[in-house]
mmCIF file of C-alpha atoms and ligand atoms in Angstrom:
data_model
loop_
_atom_site.group_PDB
_atom_site.id
_atom_site.type_symbol
_atom_site.label_atom_id
_atom_site.label_comp_id
_atom_site.label_asym_id
_atom_site.label_seq_id
_atom_site.Cartn_x
_atom_site.Cartn_y
_atom_site.Cartn_z
ATOM 1 C CA MET A 90 87.720 110.284 89.373
ATOM 2 C CA ASN A 91 88.557 106.617 89.059
ATOM 3 C CA PHE A 92 88.580 104.079 91.917
ATOM 4 C CA LEU A 93 92.241 104.638 92.814
ATOM 5 C CA GLU A 94 92.013 108.423 92.756
ATOM 6 C CA GLU A 95 88.958 108.226 95.011
ATOM 7 C CA ARG A 96 90.834 105.998 97.451
ATOM 8 C CA ILE A 97 93.848 108.320 97.504
ATOM 9 C CA ILE A 98 91.572 111.260 98.330
ATOM 10 C CA LYS A 99 89.870 109.226 101.065
ATOM 11 C CA ASP A 100 92.847 107.483 102.710
ATOM 12 C CA GLY A 101 96.109 108.850 101.259
ATOM 13 C CA VAL A 102 98.239 111.156 103.412
ATOM 14 C CA VAL A 103 100.313 113.951 101.895
ATOM 15 C CA LYS A 104 103.483 113.530 103.936
ATOM 16 C CA SER A 105 105.335 116.335 102.204
ATOM 17 C CA ASN A 106 104.920 118.159 98.906
ATOM 18 C CA THR A 107 106.679 115.200 97.220
ATOM 19 C CA ILE A 108 105.757 112.116 99.290
ATOM 20 C CA LEU A 109 102.332 110.517 99.322
ATOM 21 C CA LYS A 110 101.713 107.906 102.016
ATOM 22 C CA VAL A 111 99.337 105.098 101.148
ATOM 23 C CA ASP A 112 100.181 102.795 104.049
ATOM 24 C CA SER A 113 96.576 102.076 105.005
ATOM 25 C CA PHE A 114 95.665 100.441 101.671
ATOM 26 C CA LEU A 115 98.731 99.841 99.465
ATOM 27 C CA ASN A 116 102.113 99.929 101.197
ATOM 28 C CA HIS A 117 101.685 98.407 104.660
ATOM 29 C CA GLN A 118 98.116 97.263 105.244
ATOM 30 C CA ILE A 119 96.948 96.108 101.830
ATOM 31 C CA ASP A 120 93.404 96.226 100.485
ATOM 32 C CA ILE A 121 93.332 93.119 98.300
ATOM 33 C CA GLY A 122 90.044 94.136 96.675
ATOM 34 C CA LEU A 123 91.716 97.338 95.516
ATOM 35 C CA LEU A 124 94.727 95.388 94.197
ATOM 36 C CA ASP A 125 92.272 93.203 92.312
ATOM 37 C CA GLU A 126 90.785 96.309 90.660
ATOM 38 C CA ILE A 127 94.293 97.509 89.767
ATOM 39 C CA GLY A 128 95.230 94.130 88.277
ATOM 40 C CA LYS A 129 91.971 94.024 86.307
ATOM 41 C CA GLU A 130 92.595 97.523 84.933
ATOM 42 C CA PHE A 131 96.145 96.644 83.804
ATOM 43 C CA LYS A 132 94.765 93.538 82.089
ATOM 44 C CA LYS A 133 92.169 95.696 80.315
ATOM 45 C CA ARG A 134 94.714 98.280 79.189
ATOM 46 C CA PHE A 135 97.328 95.807 77.972
ATOM 47 C CA ASP A 136 94.894 93.256 76.580
ATOM 48 C CA GLY A 137 96.105 91.820 73.286
ATOM 49 C CA GLU A 138 99.793 92.303 74.117
ATOM 50 C CA PRO A 139 101.779 89.045 74.162
ATOM 51 C CA ILE A 140 102.655 89.364 77.865
ATOM 52 C CA ASN A 141 103.974 86.173 79.478
ATOM 53 C CA LYS A 142 105.632 87.615 82.595
ATOM 54 C CA ILE A 143 105.045 90.340 85.165
ATOM 55 C CA LEU A 144 108.158 91.988 86.603
ATOM 56 C CA THR A 145 108.418 94.261 89.635
ATOM 57 C CA ILE A 146 110.874 95.322 92.313
ATOM 58 C CA GLU A 147 111.020 94.311 95.976
ATOM 59 C CA ALA A 148 109.152 95.118 98.149
ATOM 60 C CA SER A 149 106.178 97.390 97.592
ATOM 61 C CA GLY A 150 105.532 96.323 93.989
ATOM 62 C CA ILE A 151 105.072 92.659 94.900
ATOM 63 C CA GLY A 152 101.421 92.765 95.955
ATOM 64 C CA ILE A 153 100.264 94.611 92.844
ATOM 65 C CA ALA A 154 102.416 92.373 90.649
ATOM 66 C CA CYS A 155 100.994 89.167 92.167
ATOM 67 C CA ILE A 156 97.385 90.091 91.485
ATOM 68 C CA THR A 157 98.227 91.499 88.060
ATOM 69 C CA ALA A 158 99.919 88.184 87.235
ATOM 70 C CA LEU A 159 96.761 86.371 88.330
ATOM 71 C CA HIS A 160 94.697 88.438 85.862
ATOM 72 C CA PHE A 161 97.135 87.699 83.035
ATOM 73 C CA GLY A 162 97.543 84.029 84.028
ATOM 74 C CA VAL A 163 101.338 84.317 83.911
ATOM 75 C CA PRO A 164 104.206 84.111 86.447
ATOM 76 C CA MET A 165 105.447 87.083 88.425
ATOM 77 C CA VAL A 166 109.125 87.791 89.063
ATOM 78 C CA PHE A 167 110.435 90.399 91.457
ATOM 79 C CA ALA A 168 113.893 91.927 91.381
ATOM 80 C CA LYS A 169 115.568 91.323 94.738
ATOM 81 C CA LYS A 170 117.375 94.043 96.627
ATOM 82 C CA SER A 171 119.261 91.849 99.085
ATOM 83 C CA LYS A 172 123.047 92.216 99.133
ATOM 84 C CA THR A 173 123.781 88.710 100.359
ATOM 85 C CA SER A 174 122.016 86.783 97.684
ATOM 86 C CA ASN A 175 122.065 83.012 97.426
ATOM 87 C CA LEU A 176 121.137 83.291 93.773
ATOM 88 C CA GLY A 177 124.698 82.516 92.615
ATOM 89 C CA ASN A 178 126.433 84.284 89.746
ATOM 90 C CA ASP A 179 123.883 83.646 87.046
ATOM 91 C CA VAL A 180 122.122 86.918 87.625
ATOM 92 C CA TYR A 181 121.363 90.205 85.953
ATOM 93 C CA THR A 182 122.017 93.246 88.107
ATOM 94 C CA ALA A 183 121.349 96.981 87.959
ATOM 95 C CA GLU A 184 121.973 99.897 90.273
ATOM 96 C CA VAL A 185 118.848 101.674 91.512
ATOM 97 C CA LYS A 186 118.730 104.862 93.546
ATOM 98 C CA SER A 187 115.946 104.455 96.075
ATOM 99 C CA PHE A 188 113.556 107.400 96.170
ATOM 100 C CA THR A 189 112.331 106.658 99.674
ATOM 101 C CA HIS A 190 115.682 105.703 101.263
ATOM 102 C CA ASN A 191 117.958 107.976 99.207
ATOM 103 C CA GLU A 192 120.623 105.312 98.695
ATOM 104 C CA VAL A 193 121.832 103.232 95.766
ATOM 105 C CA ARG A 194 121.022 99.543 95.857
ATOM 106 C CA THR A 195 121.823 96.684 93.508
ATOM 107 C CA ILE A 196 118.797 94.849 92.189
ATOM 108 C CA ILE A 197 119.174 91.234 91.154
ATOM 109 C CA VAL A 198 117.184 88.915 88.879
ATOM 110 C CA SER A 199 118.192 85.311 88.238
ATOM 111 C CA LYS A 200 118.937 84.428 84.616
ATOM 112 C CA ASP A 201 116.649 81.428 85.158
ATOM 113 C CA TYR A 202 113.553 83.623 85.413
ATOM 114 C CA LEU A 203 114.078 86.253 82.727
ATOM 115 C CA THR A 204 115.069 85.246 79.202
ATOM 116 C CA GLU A 205 114.876 86.291 75.576
ATOM 117 C CA ASN A 206 111.555 84.436 75.338
ATOM 118 C CA ASP A 207 109.910 86.773 77.811
ATOM 119 C CA HIS A 208 107.430 89.515 76.929
ATOM 120 C CA VAL A 209 107.294 91.544 80.073
ATOM 121 C CA LEU A 210 104.819 93.885 81.722
ATOM 122 C CA ILE A 211 106.693 95.862 84.374
ATOM 123 C CA VAL A 212 104.507 97.040 87.268
ATOM 124 C CA ASP A 213 105.167 99.152 90.339
ATOM 125 C CA ASP A 214 103.247 101.066 92.979
ATOM 126 C CA PHE A 215 104.789 104.509 92.386
ATOM 127 C CA LEU A 216 106.647 106.309 89.617
ATOM 128 C CA ALA A 217 108.695 109.301 90.791
ATOM 129 C CA ASN A 218 112.072 109.921 89.124
ATOM 130 C CA GLY A 219 112.033 106.671 87.177
ATOM 131 C CA CYS A 220 115.093 105.055 88.814
ATOM 132 C CA ALA A 221 113.305 101.821 89.721
ATOM 133 C CA LEU A 222 111.905 101.515 86.190
ATOM 134 C CA LYS A 223 115.295 102.218 84.599
ATOM 135 C CA GLY A 224 116.794 99.381 86.675
ATOM 136 C CA LEU A 225 114.012 96.972 85.696
ATOM 137 C CA ILE A 226 114.304 97.955 82.027
ATOM 138 C CA SER A 227 118.064 97.380 82.268
ATOM 139 C CA VAL A 228 117.674 93.811 83.536
ATOM 140 C CA CYS A 229 115.152 93.125 80.748
ATOM 141 C CA ARG A 230 117.647 94.445 78.184
ATOM 142 C CA GLN A 231 120.425 92.287 79.627
ATOM 143 C CA ALA A 232 118.129 89.256 79.296
ATOM 144 C CA ASN A 233 117.077 90.269 75.761
ATOM 145 C CA ALA A 234 113.506 90.153 77.046
ATOM 146 C CA THR A 235 110.911 92.444 75.434
ATOM 147 C CA VAL A 236 109.253 95.116 77.559
ATOM 148 C CA GLU A 237 105.674 95.224 76.272
ATOM 149 C CA GLY A 238 104.602 97.957 78.653
ATOM 150 C CA ILE A 239 104.690 99.460 82.111
ATOM 151 C CA GLY A 240 101.774 99.630 84.554
ATOM 152 C CA ILE A 241 101.982 102.052 87.468
ATOM 153 C CA ALA A 242 99.438 102.600 90.239
ATOM 154 C CA VAL A 243 100.428 106.165 91.196
ATOM 155 C CA GLU A 244 102.598 108.390 89.008
ATOM 156 C CA LYS A 245 103.746 111.689 90.455
ATOM 157 C CA GLY A 246 103.474 113.807 87.343
ATOM 158 C CA PHE A 247 105.414 116.693 88.861
ATOM 159 C CA GLN A 248 108.532 114.513 88.978
ATOM 160 C CA ASN A 249 110.240 113.632 85.735
ATOM 161 C CA GLY A 250 110.284 109.817 85.682
ATOM 162 C CA GLY A 251 107.176 109.445 83.536
ATOM 163 C CA GLN A 252 108.495 111.815 80.888
ATOM 164 C CA ILE A 253 111.931 110.143 80.829
ATOM 165 C CA ILE A 254 110.561 106.618 80.469
ATOM 166 C CA ARG A 255 107.961 107.622 77.825
ATOM 167 C CA GLU A 256 110.662 109.453 75.858
ATOM 168 C CA LEU A 257 112.659 106.210 75.846
ATOM 169 C CA GLY A 258 109.731 104.812 73.846
ATOM 170 C CA TYR A 259 107.960 102.750 76.490
ATOM 171 C CA ARG A 260 104.209 102.681 76.920
ATOM 172 C CA VAL A 261 103.514 103.741 80.520
ATOM 173 C CA GLU A 262 99.961 103.378 81.856
ATOM 174 C CA SER A 263 99.439 105.084 85.215
ATOM 175 C CA LEU A 264 96.083 104.651 86.933
ATOM 176 C CA ALA A 265 96.416 107.884 88.893
ATOM 177 C CA ILE A 266 98.694 110.777 87.931
ATOM 178 C CA VAL A 267 99.222 113.293 90.712
ATOM 179 C CA ASP A 268 99.965 116.735 89.289
ATOM 180 C CA SER A 269 100.458 118.429 92.637
ATOM 181 C CA MET A 270 100.155 117.867 96.362
ATOM 182 C CA ASN A 271 100.040 120.242 99.282
ATOM 183 C CA ALA A 272 101.283 119.017 102.649
ATOM 184 C CA LYS A 273 99.693 121.953 104.490
ATOM 185 C CA THR A 274 96.169 121.451 103.189
ATOM 186 C CA GLY A 275 96.442 117.743 102.307
ATOM 187 C CA ALA A 276 95.121 118.547 98.815
ATOM 188 C CA VAL A 277 95.955 116.194 95.946
ATOM 189 C CA VAL A 278 95.348 117.297 92.351
ATOM 190 C CA PHE A 279 95.066 114.611 89.656
ATOM 191 C CA ARG A 280 95.699 114.945 85.947
ATOM 192 C CA ASP A 281 92.567 114.450 83.863
ATOM 193 C CA GLN A 282 92.643 111.072 82.155
ATOM 194 C CA ASP A 283 89.950 109.691 79.895
ATOM 195 C CA ILE A 284 89.227 106.429 81.713
ATOM 196 C CA ASP A 285 86.298 105.013 83.624
HETATM 197 P P1 5GP B 478 111.518 106.262 91.380
HETATM 198 O O1 5GP B 478 112.479 105.126 91.276
HETATM 199 O O2 5GP B 478 110.587 106.384 90.214
HETATM 200 O O3 5GP B 478 112.197 107.567 91.723
HETATM 201 O O4 5GP B 478 110.607 105.967 92.658
HETATM 202 C C1 5GP B 478 109.730 104.886 92.628
HETATM 203 C C2 5GP B 478 109.875 104.020 93.849
HETATM 204 O O5 5GP B 478 109.998 104.806 95.033
HETATM 205 C C3 5GP B 478 108.639 103.162 94.013
HETATM 206 O O6 5GP B 478 109.037 101.802 93.908
HETATM 207 C C4 5GP B 478 108.081 103.487 95.388
HETATM 208 O O7 5GP B 478 108.228 102.355 96.216
HETATM 209 C C5 5GP B 478 108.911 104.633 95.923
HETATM 210 N N1 5GP B 478 108.167 105.910 95.945
HETATM 211 C C6 5GP B 478 108.449 107.011 95.201
HETATM 212 N N2 5GP B 478 107.658 108.034 95.533
HETATM 213 C C7 5GP B 478 106.847 107.590 96.506
HETATM 214 C C8 5GP B 478 105.784 108.212 97.259
HETATM 215 O O8 5GP B 478 105.428 109.394 97.113
HETATM 216 N N3 5GP B 478 105.154 107.424 98.171
HETATM 217 C C9 5GP B 478 105.496 106.130 98.382
HETATM 218 N N4 5GP B 478 104.785 105.453 99.281
HETATM 219 N N5 5GP B 478 106.492 105.507 97.687
HETATM 220 C C10 5GP B 478 107.163 106.233 96.764
#
């Protein structure tokens, strides 16, 4: 088991057979040392790629994206979800169905901060059905930016987002892939991955 899998076993809570709560270290209270490990691991996995920007989505991706950006020495941009935006009209937008809130929201990125010169690593905390990633990929396409890869902390392998995004041709690196969870027993089963 790697460091993130160990932490999920120790402090993660299986809320239902499809929802994993990680509020004590990733989504509400944040363990910065753990984020540092995550950022370091993304840097290791995507080393050599010409990444000059980290992109994520408000709100829970921001912490991971900040520390990942620190490891790459590049800026971080997050797609905003606010309806009343003071960003003006020079924006890229995409519709994203929220997994946790079950509603469709418009995400917004200013044209000032994503351009054809950008080589982007997209990062997020969770990958479920892939809606957040599809929205982020869409804004990159609109900007003619290049998506060099996608770094995910926790992929739920029993949902189809990972397969969809990989079949689109993107390299997705997930530090922990959950193959199944059991809300009754609290058990979490990870996919075997050959990493340290
Ligand atoms: P997707 O768009 O891939 O369906 O869902 C990914 C987004 O939903 C992530 O940005 C994450 O914030 C949220 N999410 C999806 N599944 C879970 C989960 O099991 N636990 C938590 N804490 N967030 C989740």
